[in-house]
Amino acid sequence: MSEKETLTPTTIVIFGATGDLAKRKLFPAFYNLFIDDRMPKDFNIIALGRAENDDENFRNYIKENLENFSRKKVTSEDWEAFQSHIVYFRHQLDEVNSYKALNQKLEDFDKVYETRANRLFYLSIAPNFVSAISGHMKNASIASDPKKDRIIIEKPFGHDKASAIELNNLLSQTFEEEQIYRIDHYLGKETVQNILAFRFGNSIFEPLWNHRHIESIQITVAEEVGVETRAAFYEQTGALRDMIQNHLLQILCMVSMEAPASLESSEIRDKKVDVLKSIRRITPEKVDHYAVRGQYGKGKINGVDAKAYREEEGVASDSNTETFAAIKFYLDNERWQNTPFYVRTGKKMKEKHSYITIQFKELPHSTFSDGPSQLSANRLIINIQPSMDIRLQFMSKKPGLSLELKPVEMVFNDFACQENSPEAYETLLLEALLGDLTLFMRSDQVEEAWDVMKTIQETWQSRKDASFPNYKAGSWGPEESNALVERQGHKWV
Ligand SMILES: NC(=O)C1=CN([C@@H]2O[C@H](COP(=O)(O)OP(=O)(O)OC[C@H]3O[C@@H](n4cnc5c(N)ncnc54)[C@H](OP(=O)(O)O)[C@@H]3O)[C@@H](O)[C@H]2O)C=CC1
Ligand SMILES: O=C1O[C@H](COP(=O)(O)O)[C@@H](O)[C@H](O)[C@H]1O
């Protein structure tokens, strides 16, 4: 059976359809799934917004944005077919009658499909609206069928552990856990998913994948962009909540988890929760030893002048929000005893580059006369973006009469078809339409991830006197982040 045949009629409701995420990611993803013939035969998208608008006007707005953000070219034939599935619906998040009217609209579509369709609700709005929307949905019986109705919630899920627990409790009054799709778009990226294929689809690496053979692991997610137009959101959030609590911890889980017995969603999610539970909790007095925060000042990126964070529109001139964070984690389990996991992320860094480095241990003894100094320990680099490849660095003989060695690299790059790889949101929306939860986060996963962050978050929040800015736009972050890894004789790769 093709995937399409498994997709029953579906009405998609986007809360916040006029927003940044919807225009840059969601509509382009639905459009690309549509032209790849991955959408259900019967589907409609109800786009919710507060302002007065009509279908034609809203569709034109979506078309303009598709031209900028769609992976595939927008042709008039495809657009004509797609646009008829979009309707604009004026809606107030806090008005009971708005939900009653929305329910009526959903029922009208069911009449057209001649069946009670699946309903997929995408909450593309700030996290503080989620609980109110969920309550109104319950009262208006909008998501009344647990087998057919699903809700997608964006990250960050809450702003700390207590609020995530509260939100989970509130959602559970309207939805069963199997209906809740907590999204982390990094889990939809080709190269992040490939970590599982690479680790568990081969027999040669897994025996080495532990503290006996691996010296340290680094995860870097560096961005060139700054806060852009999202200051209101980012000022309240910062790098720790925006990136580390979700994207970087999820990558860390994929790299370090035990082998799942199967690809069942519960099995994979259980293994990830085990990793999060094993992460050593940092005590308040040790925060500076394990974590570094930063905020960009003026600088140059690719030769172009870049503003300081505190000069960005909507940012307070004495803002304490971190735009960079680096943390050293330890996992207290058998596999990873004493192996440091260094993670870092930042905005306005030297270049956009996300990658994982697996640094293997040095040989205990060198056969070669010059000794270990001639040898570089093996290293595996998994490039997530923008390049998508896997590089294994090892020693080889220099061509010639003497037995001299040199480091070489073996590169796997199956992504020559990179431009044809689906965007993360395409993969995740298709999974949600199909009802597969594997790539989404379960309630205990998010709560545990917040628990990992707790002490650092509280310590940083309590200190209002951060000496910011402490890194130049266009650099690799504050000097202290080098000290974090150098203390143990390591270096950021
Ligand atoms: N943008 C991005 O790149 C990413 C965003 N996210 C997450 O996605 C979600 C949406 O983000 P984004 O699209 O950037 O957000 P936006 O700031 O663009 O807001 C989305 C929509 O929310 C509605 N809205 C805003 N304020 C209010 C209010 N006071 N009352 C009612 N409605 C309001 C607006 O719609 P209207 O005025 O029409 O009602 C707006 O279009 C957030 O949770 C964010 O964390 C996650 C990853 C990346
Ligand atoms: O979730 C977020 O991710 C983006 C980075 O995503 P990428 O796919 O471009 O790597 C980040 O810019 C944003 O601040 C954050 O909310």
XYZ file of C-alpha atoms and ligand atoms in Angstrom:
557
model
C 0.000 0.000 0.000
C 1.397 3.419 -0.899
C 1.723 6.021 1.842
C -0.950 8.044 0.137
C -3.489 5.288 0.533
C -2.894 5.330 4.273
C -3.660 9.053 4.447
C -7.306 9.483 5.257
C -9.143 12.749 4.570
C -7.675 15.389 6.834
C -8.459 18.960 7.805
C -5.406 20.848 8.964
C -5.916 23.845 11.248
C -3.001 26.246 11.664
C -3.155 28.576 14.664
C -0.797 31.487 13.936
C -1.035 30.966 10.167
C -0.021 34.576 9.529
C 3.224 34.152 11.449
C 6.863 33.707 10.565
C 7.026 29.922 10.975
C 3.889 29.337 8.919
C 5.087 31.407 5.966
C 8.704 30.158 5.948
C 8.252 26.506 6.868
C 4.708 25.168 7.201
C 3.047 26.276 3.971
C 6.177 25.453 1.926
C 6.270 21.986 3.537
C 2.599 21.292 2.763
C 3.090 22.614 -0.780
C 6.091 20.344 -1.402
C 4.302 17.324 0.045
C 1.400 18.176 -2.224
C 3.464 18.294 -5.397
C 5.278 15.130 -4.341
C 1.833 13.532 -4.101
C 2.183 12.900 -0.357
C -0.895 14.762 0.863
C -4.190 12.925 1.353
C -6.497 13.025 -1.647
C -8.997 14.959 0.442
C -7.485 17.677 2.571
C -7.976 21.313 3.467
C -5.926 23.801 5.434
C -7.786 26.273 7.634
C -5.467 29.213 8.281
C -6.359 31.090 11.475
C -5.539 34.741 12.096
C -6.928 37.630 14.111
C -7.210 40.154 11.310
C -10.035 40.542 8.827
C -8.936 38.924 5.574
C -10.343 36.827 2.740
C -9.255 33.617 1.056
C -7.988 35.277 -2.095
C -5.865 37.818 -0.294
C -4.425 35.242 2.077
C -3.688 32.804 -0.742
C -1.791 35.550 -2.611
C 0.252 36.201 0.509
C 1.096 32.486 0.768
C 2.023 32.343 -2.917
C 4.473 35.251 -2.553
C 6.103 33.495 0.376
C 6.253 30.159 -1.401
C 8.204 31.843 -4.150
C 10.852 32.737 -1.555
C 10.778 29.711 0.688
C 9.597 26.648 -1.245
C 12.202 23.942 -1.928
C 10.589 23.203 -5.278
C 9.698 25.744 -7.895
C 6.187 27.157 -7.741
C 4.493 26.532 -11.087
C 1.121 28.016 -11.919
C -0.364 24.578 -12.511
C 0.714 23.227 -9.102
C -0.228 26.442 -7.352
C -3.716 26.477 -8.862
C -4.295 22.943 -7.626
C -2.839 23.647 -4.165
C -4.393 27.023 -3.403
C -7.947 25.739 -3.565
C -7.198 23.716 -0.411
C -6.429 26.822 1.675
C -9.083 28.824 3.468
C -8.566 31.807 5.742
C -10.585 31.924 8.937
C -10.751 34.918 11.250
C -10.303 33.675 14.774
C -9.690 35.074 18.259
C -7.639 32.777 20.458
C -9.499 33.751 23.633
C -13.112 33.853 22.418
C -15.390 30.887 23.019
C -17.532 31.727 19.992
C -14.508 31.609 17.731
C -14.021 27.938 18.609
C -17.700 27.155 18.072
C -17.466 28.730 14.619
C -14.295 26.772 13.897
C -16.016 23.554 14.903
C -18.830 24.355 12.500
C -16.283 24.897 9.725
C -14.680 21.527 10.461
C -18.054 19.819 10.347
C -18.819 21.515 7.023
C -15.658 19.976 5.580
C -16.662 16.562 6.947
C -19.898 16.876 4.979
C -17.911 17.514 1.815
C -15.616 14.518 2.453
C -18.665 12.468 3.477
C -16.791 11.175 6.495
C -15.530 12.422 9.853
C -12.068 13.459 8.663
C -8.857 13.365 10.665
C -8.037 16.729 12.208
C -4.491 17.989 12.556
C -4.123 21.110 14.693
C -0.815 22.957 14.357
C -0.155 25.426 17.170
C 2.239 27.792 15.437
C 1.962 30.417 18.134
C 3.956 31.460 21.189
C 4.054 28.806 23.954
C 2.091 30.948 26.423
C -1.098 30.552 24.328
C -1.018 26.748 24.236
C -2.873 26.010 27.455
C -5.701 28.485 26.719
C -6.195 27.099 23.207
C -6.232 23.542 24.477
C -8.878 24.436 27.085
C -11.099 26.166 24.519
C -10.747 23.209 22.168
C -11.941 20.893 24.916
C -14.951 23.070 25.722
C -15.937 23.335 22.072
C -15.379 19.547 21.533
C -13.222 20.326 18.536
C -10.831 17.437 19.009
C -13.420 14.929 20.079
C -12.043 11.789 18.444
C -8.778 10.514 20.018
C -8.230 8.152 17.090
C -8.547 10.869 14.438
C -7.419 14.121 16.006
C -3.832 15.197 16.568
C -2.186 18.322 17.863
C 1.298 19.559 16.985
C 2.992 21.793 19.545
C 6.026 23.872 18.713
C 9.092 24.260 20.837
C 10.036 25.515 23.334
C 7.557 23.362 25.223
C 7.128 25.488 28.364
C 9.972 27.619 29.680
C 11.239 25.370 32.462
C 10.499 22.015 34.048
C 7.594 23.223 36.208
C 5.836 24.926 33.301
C 6.386 21.889 31.045
C 4.788 19.617 33.664
C 1.902 22.045 34.025
C 1.437 22.198 30.260
C 1.547 18.411 29.959
C -1.119 18.155 32.659
C -3.309 20.727 30.961
C -2.975 19.085 27.550
C -3.817 15.711 29.048
C -7.253 17.093 29.958
C -8.037 17.475 26.253
C -5.728 15.007 24.502
C -4.307 11.561 25.070
C -0.519 11.312 24.902
C -0.751 9.510 21.526
C -2.487 12.564 20.058
C 0.259 15.016 21.063
C 3.100 15.695 18.606
C 5.751 17.843 20.324
C 7.882 18.957 17.442
C 11.651 19.445 17.320
C 12.483 20.116 13.702
C 16.074 18.864 14.078
C 14.647 15.346 14.319
C 13.287 15.763 10.796
C 16.672 16.617 9.285
C 18.072 13.960 6.947
C 21.498 13.965 8.549
C 20.158 13.758 12.102
C 18.067 10.736 11.171
C 21.107 9.262 9.478
C 22.838 9.039 12.882
C 20.578 6.091 13.723
C 21.165 4.450 10.342
C 24.920 4.927 10.663
C 25.168 3.637 14.224
C 22.737 0.747 14.144
C 22.889 -0.276 10.482
C 26.611 -1.089 10.555
C 28.614 -3.580 12.530
C 31.979 -1.825 12.456
C 31.362 1.314 14.509
C 29.084 0.199 17.342
C 31.734 -1.968 19.095
C 33.918 1.171 19.323
C 31.079 3.478 20.364
C 31.879 3.805 24.075
C 34.236 5.309 26.653
C 36.899 2.685 26.037
C 37.571 3.966 22.513
C 36.109 7.458 22.398
C 37.931 10.345 24.072
C 35.245 13.017 23.728
C 32.243 14.057 21.649
C 31.457 17.550 20.425
C 28.201 18.903 19.040
C 28.258 22.352 17.442
C 25.254 24.187 16.014
C 26.611 27.528 14.827
C 24.364 30.079 13.152
C 25.252 33.122 11.081
C 21.880 34.763 11.620
C 21.187 36.945 14.634
C 17.877 37.520 16.357
C 16.280 38.853 13.116
C 12.677 39.943 13.716
C 12.116 37.700 16.741
C 13.449 39.875 19.573
C 10.211 39.718 21.594
C 10.448 35.940 21.639
C 14.222 35.650 21.911
C 14.663 38.152 24.750
C 12.516 35.833 26.927
C 14.173 32.679 25.662
C 17.928 32.795 24.972
C 20.161 30.103 23.510
C 19.760 27.627 26.365
C 15.986 27.353 25.981
C 15.845 28.011 22.253
C 18.460 25.486 21.144
C 20.186 23.419 23.841
C 17.143 22.153 25.773
C 15.703 20.730 22.581
C 17.796 20.478 19.388
C 21.226 19.864 20.911
C 19.999 17.489 23.609
C 18.096 15.530 20.982
C 21.241 15.172 18.881
C 23.150 14.141 21.998
C 20.513 11.448 22.628
C 20.824 10.104 19.081
C 24.610 9.920 19.359
C 24.729 8.297 22.769
C 21.604 6.144 23.191
C 21.641 2.381 23.497
C 20.506 0.327 20.503
C 16.711 0.199 20.335
C 15.262 -3.294 19.937
C 13.067 -2.029 17.104
C 12.005 1.186 15.411
C 8.811 1.319 17.481
C 8.282 4.893 18.631
C 8.009 3.897 22.308
C 11.240 1.926 22.082
C 13.242 4.807 20.619
C 11.695 7.320 22.990
C 12.486 5.074 25.986
C 16.124 4.874 24.961
C 16.335 8.653 24.665
C 14.771 9.181 28.069
C 17.394 6.812 29.510
C 20.118 9.098 28.130
C 18.516 12.232 29.562
C 18.166 10.561 32.959
C 21.811 9.559 32.904
C 23.105 13.093 32.271
C 24.930 14.206 35.397
C 23.107 17.102 37.054
C 25.247 20.140 37.686
C 25.214 21.680 41.168
C 24.857 25.510 41.413
C 28.438 26.035 42.569
C 29.753 24.063 39.575
C 27.806 25.927 36.887
C 30.772 28.034 35.781
C 32.911 24.949 35.522
C 30.478 23.229 33.151
C 28.715 26.014 31.298
C 29.597 29.230 29.484
C 27.199 31.857 28.176
C 27.794 34.677 25.743
C 26.183 37.511 23.849
C 27.402 38.930 20.556
C 28.792 42.415 20.231
C 29.560 44.302 17.019
C 31.660 42.515 14.447
C 31.897 41.439 10.834
C 30.395 38.395 9.182
C 31.788 37.566 5.750
C 33.281 41.045 5.613
C 29.959 42.780 6.329
C 29.451 44.890 9.477
C 27.163 43.227 11.996
C 25.318 44.939 14.854
C 25.648 43.971 18.493
C 22.715 42.046 20.005
C 21.912 44.957 22.313
C 21.532 47.207 19.256
C 19.020 44.925 17.538
C 15.431 46.139 17.212
C 13.325 45.164 20.209
C 16.305 44.182 22.383
C 16.913 45.962 25.706
C 20.101 48.055 25.707
C 21.221 46.208 28.870
C 19.864 42.794 27.881
C 21.219 39.780 29.800
C 19.900 37.258 27.264
C 22.509 34.786 26.091
C 22.944 34.318 22.343
C 25.637 31.683 22.873
C 25.876 28.724 25.233
C 28.440 25.966 25.630
C 28.100 23.122 28.124
C 30.127 20.089 29.129
C 27.954 17.085 29.966
C 28.806 13.711 31.464
C 26.593 10.665 31.177
C 26.651 8.475 34.252
C 26.162 5.139 32.603
C 28.336 2.162 31.710
C 28.895 3.155 28.091
C 29.982 6.755 28.599
C 31.865 6.820 31.928
C 34.036 9.982 32.058
C 33.578 10.833 28.379
C 32.905 14.562 28.039
C 30.138 15.636 25.659
C 30.761 19.250 24.701
C 27.843 21.080 23.120
C 27.755 24.672 21.887
C 25.459 26.888 19.909
C 25.411 30.553 19.076
C 23.967 33.224 16.874
C 26.056 35.503 14.628
C 28.966 33.143 14.640
C 31.636 32.863 12.008
C 29.651 30.575 9.740
C 26.512 28.455 9.638
C 27.735 24.982 10.430
C 26.239 22.144 12.478
C 28.343 19.063 13.062
C 29.155 16.284 15.464
C 32.730 15.228 16.146
C 33.553 11.830 17.571
C 37.131 12.004 18.798
C 38.657 8.547 19.221
C 41.427 7.853 21.744
C 45.081 7.887 20.847
C 46.877 4.606 20.331
C 48.351 3.357 23.604
C 51.632 2.569 21.869
C 53.094 3.631 18.532
C 54.817 1.185 16.235
C 56.324 4.029 14.279
C 59.745 5.342 15.126
C 58.687 8.982 15.569
C 56.222 7.907 18.227
C 52.684 9.102 18.780
C 53.581 12.675 17.776
C 53.481 11.477 14.189
C 49.982 10.139 14.678
C 46.665 11.954 14.855
C 43.966 10.083 16.715
C 41.055 8.973 14.546
C 38.125 11.269 14.248
C 34.673 10.926 12.769
C 32.845 14.079 11.731
C 29.129 13.981 10.976
C 28.175 17.172 9.168
C 24.521 18.033 9.683
C 24.308 21.264 7.696
C 24.899 23.011 5.361
C 27.196 20.248 4.101
C 25.694 16.844 4.753
C 28.425 14.254 4.896
C 30.351 11.885 7.129
C 34.154 12.082 7.286
C 36.430 9.490 8.821
C 39.941 10.747 9.525
C 42.674 8.140 9.810
C 46.406 7.655 9.242
C 47.826 6.385 5.978
C 51.257 5.882 4.463
C 52.707 8.799 2.539
C 53.540 7.574 -0.967
C 57.329 7.148 -1.262
C 60.265 5.055 -0.225
C 60.102 5.591 3.528
C 57.347 4.523 5.915
C 56.023 7.901 6.888
C 52.418 8.537 7.847
C 49.968 11.302 7.094
C 46.367 11.936 8.159
C 43.796 11.332 5.411
C 40.050 11.531 5.177
C 37.452 9.162 3.787
C 34.282 11.037 2.899
C 30.799 9.659 2.522
C 28.525 12.039 0.688
C 25.309 10.523 -0.505
C 23.649 13.866 -0.501
C 24.796 14.953 -3.939
C 21.042 14.961 -4.298
C 21.030 17.441 -1.399
C 18.700 19.894 -3.060
C 16.197 17.058 -3.429
C 16.274 16.081 0.210
C 13.005 16.940 1.913
C 13.023 19.800 4.386
C 12.739 18.754 8.040
C 9.192 20.129 8.271
C 8.108 18.062 5.257
C 9.301 14.874 6.923
C 7.701 15.744 10.245
C 4.368 16.885 8.834
C 4.111 13.716 6.783
C 4.824 11.634 9.908
C 2.120 13.531 11.784
C -0.357 12.996 8.940
C 0.497 9.295 9.031
C 0.208 9.158 12.810
C 3.789 8.118 13.566
C 5.122 9.616 16.808
C 8.719 8.375 16.600
C 10.223 11.714 15.588
C 8.259 13.688 18.156
C 8.905 14.138 21.845
C 7.004 12.390 24.584
C 5.981 14.251 27.747
C 8.665 12.622 29.936
C 11.354 13.459 27.361
C 10.675 17.206 27.478
C 10.375 17.216 31.251
C 13.663 15.359 31.650
C 15.380 17.698 29.177
C 14.233 20.695 31.220
C 15.492 18.971 34.340
C 18.951 18.728 32.744
C 18.881 22.502 32.143
C 17.434 23.486 35.522
C 20.468 24.534 37.566
C 22.172 26.363 34.721
C 18.958 28.165 33.855
C 18.335 29.226 37.462
C 21.924 30.305 38.045
C 22.119 32.389 34.877
C 18.730 33.929 35.537
C 19.718 34.940 39.067
C 22.801 36.798 37.825
C 21.752 40.060 36.304
C 25.281 41.310 35.794
C 26.524 39.276 32.846
C 29.529 41.040 31.328
C 28.006 41.169 27.877
C 28.831 41.456 25.047
C 31.649 38.945 25.343
C 32.101 37.736 21.764
C 32.340 39.483 18.462
C 29.770 38.819 15.764
C 31.607 36.671 13.220
C 33.704 34.783 15.789
C 33.383 31.312 17.335
C 31.989 32.615 20.631
C 33.529 33.829 23.903
C 37.069 32.940 24.914
C 35.746 31.124 28.016
C 34.210 28.469 25.790
C 37.728 27.499 24.666
C 38.788 27.233 28.293
C 35.838 24.893 28.922
C 37.305 22.243 26.620
C 40.995 23.074 27.044
C 40.862 22.343 30.776
C 40.760 18.716 29.758
C 43.329 18.965 27.010
C 40.697 19.126 24.251
C 39.999 21.691 21.544
C 36.869 22.684 19.673
C 37.108 21.156 16.228
N 9.872 31.300 13.419
C 10.717 30.298 13.537
O 11.719 30.167 12.833
C 10.473 29.230 14.559
C 9.394 29.294 15.414
N 9.177 28.296 16.320
C 8.031 28.352 17.215
O 6.844 28.438 16.438
C 5.868 29.210 17.102
C 5.432 30.338 16.185
O 6.559 31.131 15.907
P 6.488 32.384 14.898
O 5.690 32.055 13.706
O 7.880 32.842 14.736
O 5.698 33.429 15.771
P 5.106 34.851 15.360
O 5.626 35.845 16.344
O 5.312 35.143 13.921
O 3.559 34.676 15.707
C 2.679 33.727 15.146
C 1.273 34.270 15.178
O 0.766 34.352 16.509
C -0.295 35.298 16.504
N -0.185 36.168 17.683
C 0.879 36.888 18.045
N 0.615 37.571 19.187
C -0.646 37.253 19.531
C -1.512 37.631 20.606
N -1.119 38.477 21.550
N -2.733 37.088 20.636
C -3.139 36.238 19.685
N -2.376 35.855 18.648
C -1.146 36.348 18.576
C -0.153 36.149 15.253
O -1.230 35.883 14.377
P -2.456 36.891 14.147
O -2.026 38.251 14.554
O -2.796 36.766 12.690
O -3.527 36.337 15.001
C 1.124 35.652 14.630
O 1.097 35.604 13.247
C 6.525 29.680 18.402
O 6.200 28.766 19.425
C 8.017 29.579 18.104
O 8.759 29.343 19.276
C 9.982 27.204 16.388
C 11.068 27.076 15.558
C 11.424 28.091 14.613
O 14.325 26.332 16.512
C 15.089 27.167 16.090
O 15.944 26.814 15.118
C 16.565 27.800 14.290
C 17.716 27.086 13.593
O 17.199 26.086 12.764
P 18.003 25.612 11.464
O 17.166 24.523 10.925
O 18.113 26.822 10.577
O 19.342 25.162 11.940
C 17.043 28.970 15.106
O 17.529 29.990 14.243
C 15.900 29.514 15.918
O 16.364 30.563 16.765
C 15.281 28.432 16.779
O 14.078 28.912 17.366
